Coordinates of C-alpha atoms in Angstrom, one line a residue:
Chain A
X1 CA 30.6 -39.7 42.8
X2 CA 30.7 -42.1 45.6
X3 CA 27.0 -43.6 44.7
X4 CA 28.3 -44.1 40.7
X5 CA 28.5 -47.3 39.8
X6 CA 30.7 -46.8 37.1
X7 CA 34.1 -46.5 36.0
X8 CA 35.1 -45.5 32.6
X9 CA 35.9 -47.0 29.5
X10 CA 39.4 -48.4 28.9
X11 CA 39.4 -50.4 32.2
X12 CA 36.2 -52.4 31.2
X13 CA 38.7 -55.1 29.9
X14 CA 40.6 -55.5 32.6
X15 CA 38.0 -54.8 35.1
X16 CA 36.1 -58.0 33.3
X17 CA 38.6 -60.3 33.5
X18 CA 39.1 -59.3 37.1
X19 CA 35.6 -59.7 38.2
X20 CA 35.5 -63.1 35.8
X21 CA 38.3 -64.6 37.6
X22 CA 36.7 -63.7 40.8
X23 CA 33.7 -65.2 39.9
X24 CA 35.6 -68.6 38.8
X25 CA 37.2 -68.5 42.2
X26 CA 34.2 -66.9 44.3
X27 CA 34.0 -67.7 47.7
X28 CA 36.6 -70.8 47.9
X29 CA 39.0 -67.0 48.0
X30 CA 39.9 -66.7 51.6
X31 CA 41.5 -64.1 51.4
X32 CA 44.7 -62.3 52.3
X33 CA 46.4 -63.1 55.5
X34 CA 46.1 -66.5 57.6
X35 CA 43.8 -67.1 60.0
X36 CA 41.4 -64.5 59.0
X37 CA 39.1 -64.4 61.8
X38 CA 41.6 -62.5 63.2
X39 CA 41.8 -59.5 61.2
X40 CA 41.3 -57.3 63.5
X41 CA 43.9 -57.9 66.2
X42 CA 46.2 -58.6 63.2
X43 CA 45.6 -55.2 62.3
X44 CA 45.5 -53.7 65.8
X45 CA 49.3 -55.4 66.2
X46 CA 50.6 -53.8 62.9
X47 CA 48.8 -50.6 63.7
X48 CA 47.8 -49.9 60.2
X49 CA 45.4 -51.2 58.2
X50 CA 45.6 -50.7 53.8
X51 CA 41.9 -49.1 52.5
X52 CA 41.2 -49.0 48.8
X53 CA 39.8 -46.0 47.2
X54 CA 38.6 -44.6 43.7
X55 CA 40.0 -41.2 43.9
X56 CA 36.9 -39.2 44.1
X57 CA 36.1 -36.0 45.2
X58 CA 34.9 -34.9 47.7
X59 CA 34.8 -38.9 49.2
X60 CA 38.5 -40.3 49.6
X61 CA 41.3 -38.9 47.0
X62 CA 44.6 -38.1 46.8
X63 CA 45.8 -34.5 47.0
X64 CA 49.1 -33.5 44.3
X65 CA 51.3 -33.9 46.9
X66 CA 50.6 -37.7 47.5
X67 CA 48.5 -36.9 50.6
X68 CA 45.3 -39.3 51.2
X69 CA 42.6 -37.5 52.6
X70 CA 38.8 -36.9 51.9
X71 CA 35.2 -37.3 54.0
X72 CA 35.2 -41.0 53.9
X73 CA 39.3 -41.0 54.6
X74 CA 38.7 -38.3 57.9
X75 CA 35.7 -41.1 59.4
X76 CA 38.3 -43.9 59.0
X77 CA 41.2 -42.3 60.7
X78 CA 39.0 -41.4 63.7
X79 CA 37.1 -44.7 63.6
X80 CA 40.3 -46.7 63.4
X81 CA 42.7 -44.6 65.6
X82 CA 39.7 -45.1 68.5
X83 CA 40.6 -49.1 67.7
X84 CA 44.1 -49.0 68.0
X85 CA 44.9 -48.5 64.6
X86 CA 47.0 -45.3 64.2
X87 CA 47.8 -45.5 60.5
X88 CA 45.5 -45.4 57.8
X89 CA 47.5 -46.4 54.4
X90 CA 45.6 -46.3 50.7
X91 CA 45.6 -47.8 47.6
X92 CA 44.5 -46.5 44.1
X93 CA 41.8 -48.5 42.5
X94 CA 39.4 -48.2 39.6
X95 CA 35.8 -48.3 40.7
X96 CA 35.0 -51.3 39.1
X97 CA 37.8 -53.5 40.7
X98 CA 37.3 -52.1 44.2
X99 CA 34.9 -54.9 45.6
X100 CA 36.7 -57.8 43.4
X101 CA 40.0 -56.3 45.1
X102 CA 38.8 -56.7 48.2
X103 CA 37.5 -60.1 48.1
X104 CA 41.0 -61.0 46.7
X105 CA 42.3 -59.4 49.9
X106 CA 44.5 -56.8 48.5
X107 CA 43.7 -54.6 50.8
X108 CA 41.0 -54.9 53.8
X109 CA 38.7 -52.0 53.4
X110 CA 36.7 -50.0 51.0
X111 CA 36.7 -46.1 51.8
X112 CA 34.9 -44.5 48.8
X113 CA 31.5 -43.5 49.9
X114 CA 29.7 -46.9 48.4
X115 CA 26.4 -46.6 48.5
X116 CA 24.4 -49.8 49.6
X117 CA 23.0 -51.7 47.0
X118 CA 21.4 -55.0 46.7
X119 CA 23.8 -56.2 44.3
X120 CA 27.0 -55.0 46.0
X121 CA 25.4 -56.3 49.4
X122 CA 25.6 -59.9 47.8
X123 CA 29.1 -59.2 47.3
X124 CA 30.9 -58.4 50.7
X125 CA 29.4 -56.2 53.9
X126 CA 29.1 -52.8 54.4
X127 CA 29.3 -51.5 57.6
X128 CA 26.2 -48.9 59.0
X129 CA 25.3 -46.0 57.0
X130 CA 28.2 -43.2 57.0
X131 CA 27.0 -40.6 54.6
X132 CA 23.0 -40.0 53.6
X133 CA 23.3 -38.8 49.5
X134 CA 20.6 -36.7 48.0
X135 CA 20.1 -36.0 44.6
X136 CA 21.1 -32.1 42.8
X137 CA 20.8 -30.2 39.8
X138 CA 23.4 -28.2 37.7
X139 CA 21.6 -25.6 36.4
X140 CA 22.8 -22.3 34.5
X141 CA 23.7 -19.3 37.0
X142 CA 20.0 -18.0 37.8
X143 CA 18.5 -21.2 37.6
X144 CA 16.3 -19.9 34.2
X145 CA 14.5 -23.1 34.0
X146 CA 13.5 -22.7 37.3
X147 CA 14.0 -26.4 38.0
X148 CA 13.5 -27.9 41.2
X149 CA 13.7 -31.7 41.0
X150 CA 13.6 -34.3 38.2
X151 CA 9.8 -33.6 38.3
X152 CA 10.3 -30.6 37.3
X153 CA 12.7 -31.5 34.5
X154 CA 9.8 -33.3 33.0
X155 CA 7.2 -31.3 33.5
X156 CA 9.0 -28.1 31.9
X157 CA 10.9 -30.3 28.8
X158 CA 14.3 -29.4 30.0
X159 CA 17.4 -31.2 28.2
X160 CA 18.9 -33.3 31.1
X161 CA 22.5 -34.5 31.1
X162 CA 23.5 -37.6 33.1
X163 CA 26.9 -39.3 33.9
X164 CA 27.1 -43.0 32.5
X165 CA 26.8 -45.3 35.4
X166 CA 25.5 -43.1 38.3
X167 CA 22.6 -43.6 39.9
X168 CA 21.1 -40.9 38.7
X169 CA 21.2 -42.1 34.9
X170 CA 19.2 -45.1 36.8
X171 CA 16.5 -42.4 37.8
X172 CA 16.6 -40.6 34.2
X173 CA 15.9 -44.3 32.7
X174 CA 13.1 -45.3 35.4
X175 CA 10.9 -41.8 35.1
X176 CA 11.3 -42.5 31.1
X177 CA 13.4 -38.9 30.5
X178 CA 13.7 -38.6 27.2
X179 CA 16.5 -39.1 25.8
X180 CA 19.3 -37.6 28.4
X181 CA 22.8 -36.5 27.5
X182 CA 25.0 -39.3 29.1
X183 CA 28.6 -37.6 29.7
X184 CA 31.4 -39.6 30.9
X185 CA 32.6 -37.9 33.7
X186 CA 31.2 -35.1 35.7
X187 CA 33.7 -32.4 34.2
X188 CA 31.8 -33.1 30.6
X189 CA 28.7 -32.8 33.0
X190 CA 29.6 -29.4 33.9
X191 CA 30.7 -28.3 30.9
X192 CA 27.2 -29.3 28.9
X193 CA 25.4 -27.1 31.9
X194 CA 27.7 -23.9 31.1
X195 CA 27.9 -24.3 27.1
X196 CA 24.4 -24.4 27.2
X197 CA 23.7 -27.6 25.7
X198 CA 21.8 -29.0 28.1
X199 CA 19.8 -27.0 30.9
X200 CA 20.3 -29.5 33.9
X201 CA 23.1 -32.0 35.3
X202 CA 21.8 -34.4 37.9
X203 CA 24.2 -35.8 39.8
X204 CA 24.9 -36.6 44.2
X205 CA 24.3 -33.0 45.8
X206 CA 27.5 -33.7 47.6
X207 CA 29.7 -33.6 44.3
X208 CA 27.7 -31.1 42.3
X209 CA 28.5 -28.5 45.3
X210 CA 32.2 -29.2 45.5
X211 CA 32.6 -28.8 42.0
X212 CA 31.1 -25.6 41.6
X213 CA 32.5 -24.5 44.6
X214 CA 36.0 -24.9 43.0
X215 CA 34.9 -23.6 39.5
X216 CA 33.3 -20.2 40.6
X217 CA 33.7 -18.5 36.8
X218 CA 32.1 -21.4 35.4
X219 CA 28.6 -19.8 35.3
X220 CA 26.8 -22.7 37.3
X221 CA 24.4 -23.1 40.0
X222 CA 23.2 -26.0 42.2
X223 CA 19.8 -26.6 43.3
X224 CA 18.6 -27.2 46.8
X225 CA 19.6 -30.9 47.1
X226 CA 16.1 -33.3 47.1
X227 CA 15.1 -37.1 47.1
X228 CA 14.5 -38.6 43.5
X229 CA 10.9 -40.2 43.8
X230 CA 10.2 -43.2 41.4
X231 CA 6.5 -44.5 41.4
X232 CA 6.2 -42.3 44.6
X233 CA 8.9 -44.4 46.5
X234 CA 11.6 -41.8 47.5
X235 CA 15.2 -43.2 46.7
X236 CA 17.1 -42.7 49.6
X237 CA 20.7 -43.7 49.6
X238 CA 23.7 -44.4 51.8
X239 CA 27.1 -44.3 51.6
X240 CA 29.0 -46.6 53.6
X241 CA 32.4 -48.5 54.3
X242 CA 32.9 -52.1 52.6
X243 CA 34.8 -55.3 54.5
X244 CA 35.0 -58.6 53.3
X245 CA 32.2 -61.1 54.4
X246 CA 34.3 -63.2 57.0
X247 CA 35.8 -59.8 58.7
X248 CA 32.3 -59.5 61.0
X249 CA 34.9 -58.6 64.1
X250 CA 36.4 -55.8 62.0
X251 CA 33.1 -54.8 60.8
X252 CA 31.5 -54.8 64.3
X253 CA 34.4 -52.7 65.9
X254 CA 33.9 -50.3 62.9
X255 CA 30.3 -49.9 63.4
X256 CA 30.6 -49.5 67.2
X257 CA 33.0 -46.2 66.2
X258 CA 31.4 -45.2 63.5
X259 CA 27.9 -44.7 65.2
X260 CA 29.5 -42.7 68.1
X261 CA 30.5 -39.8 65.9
X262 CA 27.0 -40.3 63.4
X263 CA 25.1 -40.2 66.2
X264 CA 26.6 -36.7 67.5
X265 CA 25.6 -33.9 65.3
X266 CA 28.9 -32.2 66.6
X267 CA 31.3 -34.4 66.0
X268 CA 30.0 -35.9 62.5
X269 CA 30.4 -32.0 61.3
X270 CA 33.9 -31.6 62.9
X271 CA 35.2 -35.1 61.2
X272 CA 33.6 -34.1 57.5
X273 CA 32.2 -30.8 57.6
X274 CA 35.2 -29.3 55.5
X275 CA 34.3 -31.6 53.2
X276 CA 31.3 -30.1 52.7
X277 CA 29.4 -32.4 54.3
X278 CA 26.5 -30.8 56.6
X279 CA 23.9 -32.0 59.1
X280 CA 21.7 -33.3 55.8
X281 CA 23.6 -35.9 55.1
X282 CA 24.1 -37.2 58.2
X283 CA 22.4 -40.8 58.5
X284 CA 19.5 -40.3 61.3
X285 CA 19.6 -43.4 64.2
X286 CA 17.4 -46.4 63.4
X287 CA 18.3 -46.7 59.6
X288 CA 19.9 -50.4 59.4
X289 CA 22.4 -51.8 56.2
X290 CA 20.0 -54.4 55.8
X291 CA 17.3 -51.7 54.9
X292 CA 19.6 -50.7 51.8
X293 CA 20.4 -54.3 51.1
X294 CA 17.0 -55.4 50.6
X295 CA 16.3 -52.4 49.2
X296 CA 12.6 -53.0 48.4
X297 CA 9.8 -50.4 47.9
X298 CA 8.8 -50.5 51.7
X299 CA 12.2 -50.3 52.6
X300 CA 13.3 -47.2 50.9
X301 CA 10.0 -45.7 52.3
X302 CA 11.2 -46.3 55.8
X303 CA 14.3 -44.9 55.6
X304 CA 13.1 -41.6 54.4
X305 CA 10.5 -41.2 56.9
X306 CA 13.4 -42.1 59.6
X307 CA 15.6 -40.3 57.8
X308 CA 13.5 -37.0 57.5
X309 CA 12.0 -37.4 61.0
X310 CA 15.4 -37.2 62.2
Chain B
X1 CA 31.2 -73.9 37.1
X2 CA 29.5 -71.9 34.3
X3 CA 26.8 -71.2 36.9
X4 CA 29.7 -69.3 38.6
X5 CA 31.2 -67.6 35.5
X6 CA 27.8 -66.8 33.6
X7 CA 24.5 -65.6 35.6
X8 CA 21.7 -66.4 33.1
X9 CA 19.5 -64.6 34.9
X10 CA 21.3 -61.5 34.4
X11 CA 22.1 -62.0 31.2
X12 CA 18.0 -62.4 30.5
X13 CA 17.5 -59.1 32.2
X14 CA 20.1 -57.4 30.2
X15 CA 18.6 -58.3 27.0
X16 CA 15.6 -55.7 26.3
X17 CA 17.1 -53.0 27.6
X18 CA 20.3 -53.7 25.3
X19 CA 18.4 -54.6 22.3
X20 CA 16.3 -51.4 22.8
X21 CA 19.9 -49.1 22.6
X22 CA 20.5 -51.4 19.6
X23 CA 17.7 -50.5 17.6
X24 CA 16.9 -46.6 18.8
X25 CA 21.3 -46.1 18.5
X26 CA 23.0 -48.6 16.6
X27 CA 21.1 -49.8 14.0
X28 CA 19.6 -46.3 13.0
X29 CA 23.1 -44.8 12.8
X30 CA 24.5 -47.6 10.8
X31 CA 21.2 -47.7 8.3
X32 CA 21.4 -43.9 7.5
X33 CA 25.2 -43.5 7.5
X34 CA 25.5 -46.6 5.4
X35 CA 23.2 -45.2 2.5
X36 CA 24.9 -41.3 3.0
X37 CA 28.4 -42.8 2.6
X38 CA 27.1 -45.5 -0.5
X39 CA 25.8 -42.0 -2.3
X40 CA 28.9 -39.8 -1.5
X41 CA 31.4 -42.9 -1.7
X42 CA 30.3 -42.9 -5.2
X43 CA 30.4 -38.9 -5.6
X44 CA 33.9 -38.6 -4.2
X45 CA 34.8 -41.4 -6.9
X46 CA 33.0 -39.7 -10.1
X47 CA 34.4 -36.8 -8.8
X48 CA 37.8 -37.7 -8.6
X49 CA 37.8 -39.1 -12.6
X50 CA 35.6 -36.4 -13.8
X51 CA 36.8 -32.9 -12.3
X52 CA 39.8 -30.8 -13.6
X53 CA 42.9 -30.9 -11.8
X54 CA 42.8 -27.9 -10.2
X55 CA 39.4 -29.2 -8.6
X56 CA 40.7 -33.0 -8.1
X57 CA 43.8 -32.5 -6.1
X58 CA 42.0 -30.9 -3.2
X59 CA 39.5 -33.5 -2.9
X60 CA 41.4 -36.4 -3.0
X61 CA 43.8 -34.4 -0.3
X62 CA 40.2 -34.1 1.7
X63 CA 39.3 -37.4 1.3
X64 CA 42.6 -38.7 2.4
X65 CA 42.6 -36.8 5.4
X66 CA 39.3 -37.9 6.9
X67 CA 40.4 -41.8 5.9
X68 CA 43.8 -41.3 7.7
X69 CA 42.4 -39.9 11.1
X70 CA 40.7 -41.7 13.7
X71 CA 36.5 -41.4 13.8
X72 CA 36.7 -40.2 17.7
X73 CA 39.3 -37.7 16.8
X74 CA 36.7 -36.6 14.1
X75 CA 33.8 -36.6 15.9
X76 CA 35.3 -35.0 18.9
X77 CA 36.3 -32.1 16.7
X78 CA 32.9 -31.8 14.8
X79 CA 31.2 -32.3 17.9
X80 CA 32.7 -29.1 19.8
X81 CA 33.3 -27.4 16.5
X82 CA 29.1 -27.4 16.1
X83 CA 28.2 -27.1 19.4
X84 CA 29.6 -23.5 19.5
X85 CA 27.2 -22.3 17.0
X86 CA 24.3 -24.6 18.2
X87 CA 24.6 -25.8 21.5
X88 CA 21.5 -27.9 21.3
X89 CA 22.2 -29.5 18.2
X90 CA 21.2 -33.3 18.4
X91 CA 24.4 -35.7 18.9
X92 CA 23.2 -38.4 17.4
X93 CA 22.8 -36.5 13.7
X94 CA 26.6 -34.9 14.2
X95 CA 27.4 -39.2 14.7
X96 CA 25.4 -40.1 11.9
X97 CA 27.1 -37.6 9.5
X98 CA 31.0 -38.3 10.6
X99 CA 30.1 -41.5 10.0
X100 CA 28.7 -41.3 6.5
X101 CA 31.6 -38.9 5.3
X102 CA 34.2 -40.9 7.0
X103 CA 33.2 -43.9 5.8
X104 CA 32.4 -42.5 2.0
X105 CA 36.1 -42.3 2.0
X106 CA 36.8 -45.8 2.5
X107 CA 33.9 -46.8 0.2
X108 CA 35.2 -44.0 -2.9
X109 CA 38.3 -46.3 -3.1
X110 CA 36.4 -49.3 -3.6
X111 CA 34.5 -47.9 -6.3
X112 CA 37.0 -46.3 -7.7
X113 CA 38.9 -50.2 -7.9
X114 CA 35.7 -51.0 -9.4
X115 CA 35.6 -48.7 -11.8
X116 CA 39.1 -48.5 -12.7
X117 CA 38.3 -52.8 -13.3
X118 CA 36.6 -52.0 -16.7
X119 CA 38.2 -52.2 -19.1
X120 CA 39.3 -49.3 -21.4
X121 CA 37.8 -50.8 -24.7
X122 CA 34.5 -50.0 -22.7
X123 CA 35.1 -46.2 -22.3
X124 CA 36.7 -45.9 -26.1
X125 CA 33.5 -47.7 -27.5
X126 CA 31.3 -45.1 -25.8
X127 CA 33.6 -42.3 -27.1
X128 CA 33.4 -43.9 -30.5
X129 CA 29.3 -43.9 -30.1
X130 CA 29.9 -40.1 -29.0
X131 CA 27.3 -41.6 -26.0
X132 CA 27.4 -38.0 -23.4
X133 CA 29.0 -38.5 -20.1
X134 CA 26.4 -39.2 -18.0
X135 CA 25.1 -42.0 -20.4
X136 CA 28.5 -43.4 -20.3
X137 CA 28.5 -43.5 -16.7
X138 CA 24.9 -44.3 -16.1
X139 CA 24.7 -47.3 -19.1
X140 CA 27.8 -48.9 -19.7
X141 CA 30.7 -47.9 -16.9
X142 CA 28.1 -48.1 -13.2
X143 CA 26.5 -50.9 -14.0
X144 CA 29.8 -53.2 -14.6
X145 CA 31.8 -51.4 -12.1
X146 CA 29.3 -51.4 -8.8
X147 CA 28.9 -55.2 -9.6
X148 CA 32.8 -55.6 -8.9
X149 CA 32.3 -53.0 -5.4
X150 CA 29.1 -54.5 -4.1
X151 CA 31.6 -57.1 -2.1
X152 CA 32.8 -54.6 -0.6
X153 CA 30.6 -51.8 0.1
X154 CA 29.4 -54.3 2.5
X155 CA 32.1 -55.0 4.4
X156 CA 32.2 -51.5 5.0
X157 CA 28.9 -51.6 6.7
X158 CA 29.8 -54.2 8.8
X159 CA 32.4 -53.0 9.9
X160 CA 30.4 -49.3 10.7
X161 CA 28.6 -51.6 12.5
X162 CA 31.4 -52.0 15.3
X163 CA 32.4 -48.9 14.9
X164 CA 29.3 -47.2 16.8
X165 CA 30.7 -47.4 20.2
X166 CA 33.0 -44.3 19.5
X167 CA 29.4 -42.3 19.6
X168 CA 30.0 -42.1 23.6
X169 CA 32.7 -40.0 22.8
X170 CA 30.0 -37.3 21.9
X171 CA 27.6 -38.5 24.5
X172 CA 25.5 -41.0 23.0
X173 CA 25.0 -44.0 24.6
X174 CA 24.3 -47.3 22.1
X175 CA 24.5 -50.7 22.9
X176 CA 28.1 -51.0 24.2
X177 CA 28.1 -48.6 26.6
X178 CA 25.0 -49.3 27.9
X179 CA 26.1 -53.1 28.5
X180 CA 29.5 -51.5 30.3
X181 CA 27.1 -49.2 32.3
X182 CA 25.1 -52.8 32.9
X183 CA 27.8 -54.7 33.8
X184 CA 29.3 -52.1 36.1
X185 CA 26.2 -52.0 38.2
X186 CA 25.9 -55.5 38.6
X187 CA 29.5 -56.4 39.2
X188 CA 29.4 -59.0 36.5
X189 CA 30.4 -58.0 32.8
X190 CA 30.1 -61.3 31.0
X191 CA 27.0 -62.0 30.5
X192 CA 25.5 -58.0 29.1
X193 CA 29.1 -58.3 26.8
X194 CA 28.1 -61.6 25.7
X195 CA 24.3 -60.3 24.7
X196 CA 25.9 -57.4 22.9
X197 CA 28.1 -59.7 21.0
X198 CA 25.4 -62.0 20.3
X199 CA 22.9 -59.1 19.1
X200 CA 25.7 -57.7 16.9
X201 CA 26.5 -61.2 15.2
X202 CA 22.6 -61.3 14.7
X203 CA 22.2 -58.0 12.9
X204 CA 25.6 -58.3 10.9
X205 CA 24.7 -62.1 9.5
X206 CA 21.9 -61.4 8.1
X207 CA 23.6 -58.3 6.8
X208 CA 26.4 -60.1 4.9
X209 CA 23.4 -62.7 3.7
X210 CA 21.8 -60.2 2.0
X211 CA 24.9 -58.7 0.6
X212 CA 25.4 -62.3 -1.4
X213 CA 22.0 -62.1 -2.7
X214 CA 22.6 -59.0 -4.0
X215 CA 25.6 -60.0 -5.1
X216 CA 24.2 -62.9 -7.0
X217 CA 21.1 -61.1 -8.5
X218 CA 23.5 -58.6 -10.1
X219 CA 25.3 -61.3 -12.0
X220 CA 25.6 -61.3 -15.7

């Protein structure tokens, strides 16, 4: 799930003592590489630049035969080969260590679908929005329930199911759902929905579809995707890609790229359409980063009128 | 420095929502679990000096069974065992029962070494009195032996207590997970750890308190 904010158990641990060292060290880290205001041509002069990612579906992954590829993985090779940078190499990280990696500069780039959030914002940059994310439901084939949003998940008593971390389990806690089944990973998720244990399984549209796609006998279904409203303020979220503070001349020559193919309808469906992705999530023009970094009430609001407007 | 390490602010906005999973989770399963596996610890024990043979042996094989596998193994295998017969059956009962019986297991021994403390010119004087079973057990042999067990019937509690985090292994979410859920959204794990540690010393000190007072009321 490219907007969970997660990342299992067993690397807590570890993933504590990374992020505690970080914080000891913090920003006196200058990370990776001398001279760093020169990332860019640096990278432009090897021709390949080293992106981190959490191996998820349908966002940036590794296939069995050790190929990288993925939505987020297809944006970067056409962004970066329009920079000069032909060769797009990845590295294997936990969720939870992907930002502290990449203020420790071991690697230069996040490509995982992050959604923008305050507290990550505080953290390093993220370049413009890549990938709009709306909200689905994993419902028994025929929908029974007839649910429709979390609203409706309320209103009609349903047993909802949640992953542990996601935003989504953030929602579930906010509209005061009663007692939700957290599962740890979106295969339990599935699995509750088609045992019947649970009638729903909220999770990113995005990832509910691909899964269900790939599990046709499971006896699943997923809801038209919608916009969780909390209080009435619609939670609109965007996935972008993540640089290190001090790399603005990476991060500018990214954006510049990056809005020429989100800004053409065509081209954003040839780079992730197979991915699944489709003209819904593509980010309308006028929605900012700084929108998701403050991330306040009226900011939310604006970004889904521009964003349904669009 | 410590302003670097440990966010106090965080750490203040991670409290009430731990302490809630503490008290709706953690404590409830401990509480109930505790007194099931106090009242079957001391079945499994009667049972075990009372019951022919051919009733014994296949209880004490039980009951070392369920103390020589591991609780998420156990309550992964209830868990999907149940579920296929009731899907909607509440996790946090299935939790609350592996816990008791697995526990009763460890606590059977410990009465059983308390019972097996008394000594045996105890049980020949009741047989010389002709005093029934149950008066035997109720009047003279309980009351010396649970004495000697009290100790550590409550360690076993205690350490229940830190055992609750396996429950996210059939979906339920207490105070651990949530403060790893916490920490991941945040970036920062220290400081929603450090609450959970600090809640879970303040719910087992006071819980090894009163197992001394107990301990000293029920003193000759």
């Amino acid at each position: 799930m490219a907007n969970s904010i997660r990342r299992t158990a067993g690397v807590t641990a570890t993933a504590a003592a990374v992020a505690l060292g970080l914080a000891a060290c913090g920003a006196a880290q200058e990370a990776g590489g001398d001279g760093d205001g020169n990332l860019l041509e640096q990278l432009q002069e090897q021709g390949s630049i080293t992106v981190a990612f959490a191996g998820e579906i349908p966002y940036s992954w590794e296939t069995e035969d050790g190929e990288l590829t993925g939505a987020t993985i297809a944006l970067d090779r056409e962004i970066y080969a329009a920079m000069g940078i032909d060769n797009v190499e990845g590295q294997y990280v936990d969720w939870d260590a992907l930002i502290p990696g990449l203020n420790k500069g071991e690697y230069d780039s996040v490509s995982a679908g992050m959604s923008i959030l305050p507290d990550r914002c505080a953290q390093a940059s993220f370049s413009d929005p890549a990938l709009m994310y709306t909200t689905g439901l994993m419902v028994p084939e025929g929908n029974p329930m007839g649910l429709s949003d979390l609203q409706s998940v309320i209103d009609s008593d349903a047993q909802l199911a949640v992953q542990s971390g996601t935003i989504e389990q953030g929602y579930a806690d906010d509209l005061g759902i009663d007692n939700p089944e957290v599962v740890q990973s979106s295969q339990d998720g599935m699995a509750a929905v088609s045992s019947g244990r649970v009638d729903a399984f909220a999770l990113t549209a995005i990832s509910l579809r691909s899964m269900a796609e790939d599990n046709p006998d499971s006896g699943v279904e997923v809801t038209e995707a919608f916009v969780a409203e909390i209080d009435g303020v619609p939670q609109v979220s965007a996935g972008a890609t993540v640089f290190r503070d001090e790399n603005t001349d990476l991060l500018e020559a990214y954006n510049e790229q990056l809005d020429a193919i989100v800004s053409d309808p065509e081209r954003f469906e040839e780079v992730v359409g197979e991915f699944g992705f489709t003209e819904a999530e593509r980010p309308a023009e006028g929605l900012t980063t700084e929108m998701f970094c403050e991330g306040t009430d009226e900011d939310l609001q604006e970004a889904a009128e521009i964003q349904e407007s669009k | 420095m410590l302003a670097a390490i440990f966010d106090w602010n965080l750490a203040v906005e991670a409290f009430p929502q731990l302490l809630v999973a503490f008290l709706k989770v953690t404590l409830l399963v401990t509480v109930v679990a505790s007194l099931l596996s106090i009242i079957l610890g001391l079945v499994w024990a009667i049972g075990l000096r009372q019951l022919p043979a051919w009733l014994g042996w296949p209880l004490r094989l039980f009951l070392d069974f369920v103390r020589m596998t591991p609780i998420p193994v156990q309550l992964l295998f209830v868990f999907y065992g149940v579920v296929v017969f009731r899907p909607r059956v509440d996790a946090l009962i299935i939790g609350v029962i592996v816990f008791g019986v697995h526990y009763s297991t460890y606590m059977a021994e410990s009465y059983r070494a308390g019972i097996e403390s008394i000594r045996s010119g105890q049980w020949e004087a009741a047989t010389a009195l002709s005093l029934p079973a149950t008066r035997t057990w109720r009047a003279v042999i309980l009351p010396q032996a649970i004495r000697n067990t009290l100790p550590s019937l409550g360690n076993w509690t205690i350490a229940m207590f830190k055992d609750t985090p396996y429950l996210i292994f059939i979906h339920v979410a207490e105070m651990v997970t949530r403060a790893r859920e916490f920490g991941g959204m945040k970036f920062s794990y220290i400081e929603s750890f450090t609450i959970a540690g600090l809640i879970f010393l303040a719910a087992s000190y006071p819980t090894a308190v009163l197992m001394r007072k107990l301990e000293k009321k029920l003193e000759y």
